[in-house]
């Protein structure tokens, strides 16, 4: 029996749990991050919620009524810092008080490393937008990445955004092939020890950019 056709639709804050689950299941270079960051709800609140509440051009792909892939982004470099200044502390305190993060102490080492992680960025004036795209393993190979990327880039163009950037690693071969098909190019490379505790070695990070004019 052929797989259910994928349906692409705009994402909303109500998709937080579904998108957060996918992000958590793919957070370790495409594999689950739960061994090092056990609280899925905290992962979603830190790494997904800002985009769904303050970002732009967010889309999900559904199959059988279930979200199986997403693309989330921001149209300007100030959107997420503004959200963090006004919302992040309240979200995290609320989550802690409601017991949403029962293994919070085990999450802290990864969070601390993330806060200290610095990498090359392209000029925000030329490439103000950024994106993250992910799919569950069972949804890959069905063109979902291409469909989501096309919708995302069309949305940026409709908003008059001049360019977009993203970060990835040398290990992400499938994603690199997708980005190349859509005309992204390498802006910078740097070796980072960030992943060493989780993969056993430092990895080469890539900053990719695309002009939308």
Coordinates of C-alpha atoms in Angstrom, one line a residue:
X1 CA 0.0 0.0 0.0
X2 CA 1.5 3.4 -1.0
X3 CA 2.3 5.8 1.8
X4 CA -0.1 8.5 2.7
X5 CA 0.5 11.7 0.7
X6 CA 2.3 14.4 2.6
X7 CA 0.4 17.6 3.4
X8 CA 2.3 20.9 3.9
X9 CA 0.7 23.6 6.1
X10 CA 1.7 26.6 8.0
X11 CA 3.0 25.8 11.6
X12 CA 1.5 27.6 14.6
X13 CA 2.5 27.7 18.3
X14 CA 0.0 24.8 18.8
X15 CA 2.5 22.6 17.0
X16 CA 5.1 23.0 19.7
X17 CA 4.8 19.5 21.1
X18 CA 4.9 17.8 17.7
X19 CA 7.8 19.9 16.3
X20 CA 9.6 19.7 19.6
X21 CA 9.4 15.9 19.5
X22 CA 10.9 15.7 16.0
X23 CA 13.6 18.1 17.0
X24 CA 14.4 16.1 20.1
X25 CA 14.5 12.8 18.1
X26 CA 16.9 14.3 15.6
X27 CA 18.9 16.7 17.8
X28 CA 22.1 14.6 17.9
X29 CA 23.1 15.0 14.2
X30 CA 19.9 13.4 13.0
X31 CA 19.7 10.9 15.9
X32 CA 17.9 11.2 19.3
X33 CA 19.4 13.6 21.8
X34 CA 17.6 12.1 24.8
X35 CA 20.6 10.4 26.3
X36 CA 22.3 13.8 26.8
X37 CA 19.2 16.0 27.1
X38 CA 16.4 13.9 28.6
X39 CA 13.6 16.5 28.9
X40 CA 11.8 16.8 25.6
X41 CA 9.6 19.6 26.9
X42 CA 12.6 21.7 27.9
X43 CA 14.2 21.1 24.5
X44 CA 11.1 22.2 22.8
X45 CA 10.8 25.4 25.0
X46 CA 14.4 26.4 24.4
X47 CA 15.1 25.4 20.8
X48 CA 11.6 25.4 19.1
X49 CA 9.2 27.7 20.9
X50 CA 11.1 30.9 20.0
X51 CA 10.7 30.2 16.3
X52 CA 7.0 29.2 16.6
X53 CA 6.1 32.3 18.6
X54 CA 8.5 35.0 17.1
X55 CA 9.8 33.5 13.9
X56 CA 8.3 33.5 10.4
X57 CA 7.6 31.2 7.4
X58 CA 7.2 28.1 9.6
X59 CA 5.8 25.0 8.0
X60 CA 5.1 21.4 8.9
X61 CA 4.5 18.3 6.8
X62 CA 1.8 15.9 7.9
X63 CA 1.2 12.2 7.0
X64 CA -1.8 10.3 8.4
X65 CA -2.7 13.4 10.4
X66 CA 0.7 13.4 12.2
X67 CA 3.5 16.0 11.9
X68 CA 6.5 14.2 10.5
X69 CA 8.8 17.1 9.4
X70 CA 9.2 20.8 9.8
X71 CA 11.0 23.9 8.7
X72 CA 11.2 26.8 11.2
X73 CA 12.9 30.1 10.8
X74 CA 13.3 33.8 11.6
X75 CA 13.1 36.7 9.1
X76 CA 15.4 39.1 11.0
X77 CA 18.3 38.6 13.4
X78 CA 16.6 40.5 16.2
X79 CA 13.4 38.5 16.4
X80 CA 14.7 35.6 18.6
X81 CA 16.8 37.8 21.0
X82 CA 13.7 40.0 21.5
X83 CA 11.6 36.9 22.3
X84 CA 14.3 35.6 24.8
X85 CA 14.4 39.0 26.6
X86 CA 10.7 39.2 27.1
X87 CA 9.5 35.5 27.3
X88 CA 12.3 33.0 28.0
X89 CA 12.6 33.4 31.7
X90 CA 8.8 33.3 32.3
X91 CA 8.5 30.2 30.1
X92 CA 11.3 28.3 31.9
X93 CA 10.2 29.3 35.4
X94 CA 6.6 28.3 34.5
X95 CA 7.9 24.9 33.2
X96 CA 9.9 24.3 36.3
X97 CA 7.1 25.2 38.6
X98 CA 4.7 22.9 36.8
X99 CA 7.2 20.0 36.8
X100 CA 7.6 19.9 33.0
X101 CA 11.3 19.3 33.3
X102 CA 11.8 16.5 35.9
X103 CA 15.4 15.8 34.7
X104 CA 16.4 19.4 34.5
X105 CA 19.8 18.9 36.1
X106 CA 20.8 16.3 33.5
X107 CA 19.9 18.8 30.8
X108 CA 22.2 21.5 32.1
X109 CA 25.6 20.4 30.7
X110 CA 24.2 20.5 27.1
X111 CA 22.5 23.8 27.8
X112 CA 25.7 25.3 29.2
X113 CA 27.7 24.1 26.2
X114 CA 25.1 25.6 23.8
X115 CA 25.2 28.9 25.5
X116 CA 29.0 29.0 25.2
X117 CA 29.0 27.8 21.6
X118 CA 30.1 30.4 19.1
X119 CA 30.5 30.1 15.4
X120 CA 30.9 32.1 12.2
X121 CA 27.9 34.1 11.0
X122 CA 27.3 35.8 7.7
X123 CA 26.4 39.5 7.6
X124 CA 22.9 40.0 8.9
X125 CA 22.2 42.8 6.5
X126 CA 22.6 40.5 3.5
X127 CA 21.4 37.3 5.1
X128 CA 18.9 38.3 7.9
X129 CA 16.9 35.1 7.8
X130 CA 17.8 31.7 9.3
X131 CA 16.3 28.3 9.3
X132 CA 16.2 24.8 10.8
X133 CA 14.7 21.8 8.9
X134 CA 14.2 18.3 10.1
X135 CA 12.2 15.1 9.4
X136 CA 11.5 11.9 11.2
X137 CA 13.5 9.0 9.7
X138 CA 10.4 7.3 8.4
X139 CA 9.4 10.5 6.5
X140 CA 12.8 10.9 4.7
X141 CA 13.2 9.9 1.0
X142 CA 9.7 11.2 0.1
X143 CA 10.6 14.7 -1.0
X144 CA 9.5 16.3 2.2
X145 CA 12.7 18.3 2.7
X146 CA 12.4 19.8 -0.8
X147 CA 8.7 20.6 -0.4
X148 CA 9.3 22.3 2.9
X149 CA 12.4 24.2 1.7
X150 CA 10.5 25.5 -1.4
X151 CA 7.6 26.8 0.7
X152 CA 10.0 28.4 3.2
X153 CA 12.1 30.2 0.5
X154 CA 8.9 31.3 -1.3
X155 CA 7.6 32.8 1.9
X156 CA 10.9 34.7 2.5
X157 CA 10.8 36.1 -1.0
X158 CA 7.2 37.2 -0.6
X159 CA 8.3 39.1 2.5
X160 CA 11.2 40.8 0.6
X161 CA 13.9 39.1 2.7
X162 CA 17.2 39.4 0.8
X163 CA 19.0 36.3 2.0
X164 CA 19.0 33.4 4.4
X165 CA 21.7 31.5 6.3
X166 CA 22.0 28.4 8.4
X167 CA 24.6 26.3 10.2
X168 CA 25.2 22.6 9.8
X169 CA 28.1 20.1 10.1
X170 CA 30.2 17.9 7.8
X171 CA 28.3 14.9 9.1
X172 CA 24.9 16.0 7.7
X173 CA 25.3 14.6 4.2
X174 CA 21.6 14.4 3.3
X175 CA 20.9 17.9 4.4
X176 CA 24.0 19.2 2.6
X177 CA 22.7 17.7 -0.6
X178 CA 19.3 19.4 -0.1
X179 CA 20.9 22.7 0.5
X180 CA 23.1 22.4 -2.5
X181 CA 20.1 21.6 -4.7
X182 CA 18.5 24.9 -3.5
X183 CA 21.5 27.0 -4.3
X184 CA 23.1 27.4 -0.8
X185 CA 26.8 28.0 -0.8
X186 CA 29.5 27.7 1.9
X187 CA 30.2 31.0 3.6
X188 CA 32.5 29.8 6.4
X189 CA 34.0 26.6 7.9
X190 CA 35.3 26.1 11.4
X191 CA 36.4 23.2 13.6
X192 CA 34.4 23.0 16.8
X193 CA 34.7 20.8 19.9
X194 CA 31.0 21.2 20.7
X195 CA 30.1 17.7 19.6
X196 CA 33.1 15.9 21.0
X197 CA 31.4 14.8 24.3
X198 CA 28.6 13.3 22.2
X199 CA 30.3 11.9 19.1
X200 CA 33.9 11.4 20.4
X201 CA 35.5 14.0 18.1
X202 CA 35.4 17.6 17.0
X203 CA 33.4 18.3 13.9
X204 CA 33.7 20.8 11.1
X205 CA 30.9 23.2 11.1
X206 CA 29.6 25.0 8.0
X207 CA 27.8 28.3 7.6
X208 CA 25.7 28.2 4.4
X209 CA 24.1 31.2 2.7
X210 CA 21.7 31.9 -0.1
X211 CA 20.7 35.1 -1.8
X212 CA 17.0 35.5 -2.5
X213 CA 17.0 38.5 -4.8

